[in-house]
């Protein structure tokens, strides 16, 4: 089976399967599937929905990349949620306190964001390498802890600033903001360009560097990688730190392009969405981008379903079915690929056997 079929067929099957199952759910609830899907697609061309979808997809894309780096090392970094929230609150506090020239201010903020994410990811990384603690358990615990950290730091007695009924960090000065691009009635995050560059760097690292090769080799088999001179523990540590560094940037598009401060009410759950996006994109930067756009589209267009008396949770059902379907679809395609390869090998062996038999008979004569 060719490479493009192996890569593209599973997500396409998953989306088709999700559409069919969601249509069945809509029919059972008494709604018209065609009308529901048409309403969701039509919403994309209303107001600033399209721009908002791309903006949200940028956040999902960064989250998906952070998760994918861990996946390459066979690490399940479920702690992207905690890592990006920790980085967001630390960056918002430091970014709001700094007074620097334009560009330099932004660079300083991004460095703090990456360093903060790496710092929070270093905890499970060190526990994994030195004590063999599962990164799933440690990162889940750290996800729970970060909520308390944010609440403590945003408190008015610490770094919080009361504005009306809302309390958040001090606003970041204009010199530390990334200007957007006005498009129609919306404004596209300028961070879209940075996210694209990060995706390109991720692809280059995996496919054009020795480190990327060693990372993938260690993820496939630590034993085989060790036989080739690769230090598996070192690769685990670096992979977790890189994953945490990218996770630290997840909140930056909104922090530097729209909100300029961070509080308890700031949007959460981006880290968990990144897991689904990485699975859907099969850890490939282009696939993750498409998965992020699809996920953001479903999130943004779901509100339009209430106009036709259909629950917006139908989009959540579709997202869940897509994740489940893509896992099943990849396994089906993998098994079909393996069966096809076994048949090709069998035919080749049979052909060589017949040739060998003919040569023997000719020699005997």
CSV table of C-alpha atoms in Angstrom, one decimal, residues 7-8 61 64-65 68-69 71-72 199 202-203 206-207 277-292 330:
chain,number,residue,atom,x,y,z
A,7,UNK,CA,-1.3,8.7,5.7
A,8,UNK,CA,-4.5,10.1,4.2
A,61,UNK,CA,-1.9,23.6,16.5
A,64,UNK,CA,-0.9,19.4,19.1
A,65,UNK,CA,2.8,20.0,18.3
A,68,UNK,CA,3.4,15.2,19.1
A,69,UNK,CA,7.0,15.7,20.3
A,71,UNK,CA,4.5,10.9,21.0
A,72,UNK,CA,7.6,10.7,18.8
A,199,UNK,CA,5.8,23.6,12.7
A,202,UNK,CA,9.5,20.6,14.0
A,203,UNK,CA,9.4,18.9,10.6
A,206,UNK,CA,12.5,15.1,12.7
A,207,UNK,CA,13.4,14.6,9.1
A,277,UNK,CA,-5.4,17.0,17.4
A,278,UNK,CA,-2.0,15.2,17.4
A,279,UNK,CA,-3.8,11.8,17.1
A,280,UNK,CA,-5.8,13.1,14.2
A,281,UNK,CA,-2.8,14.6,12.5
A,282,UNK,CA,-0.7,11.5,13.1
A,283,UNK,CA,2.1,13.6,14.6
A,284,UNK,CA,2.9,15.2,11.2
A,285,UNK,CA,3.0,19.0,11.2
A,286,UNK,CA,0.7,19.3,8.1
A,287,UNK,CA,-1.7,16.7,9.5
A,288,UNK,CA,-1.8,18.5,12.9
A,289,UNK,CA,-2.6,21.8,11.1
A,290,UNK,CA,-5.6,20.2,9.3
A,291,UNK,CA,-6.7,18.5,12.5
A,292,UNK,CA,-6.5,21.9,14.4
A,330,UNK,CA,-5.3,3.6,11.4
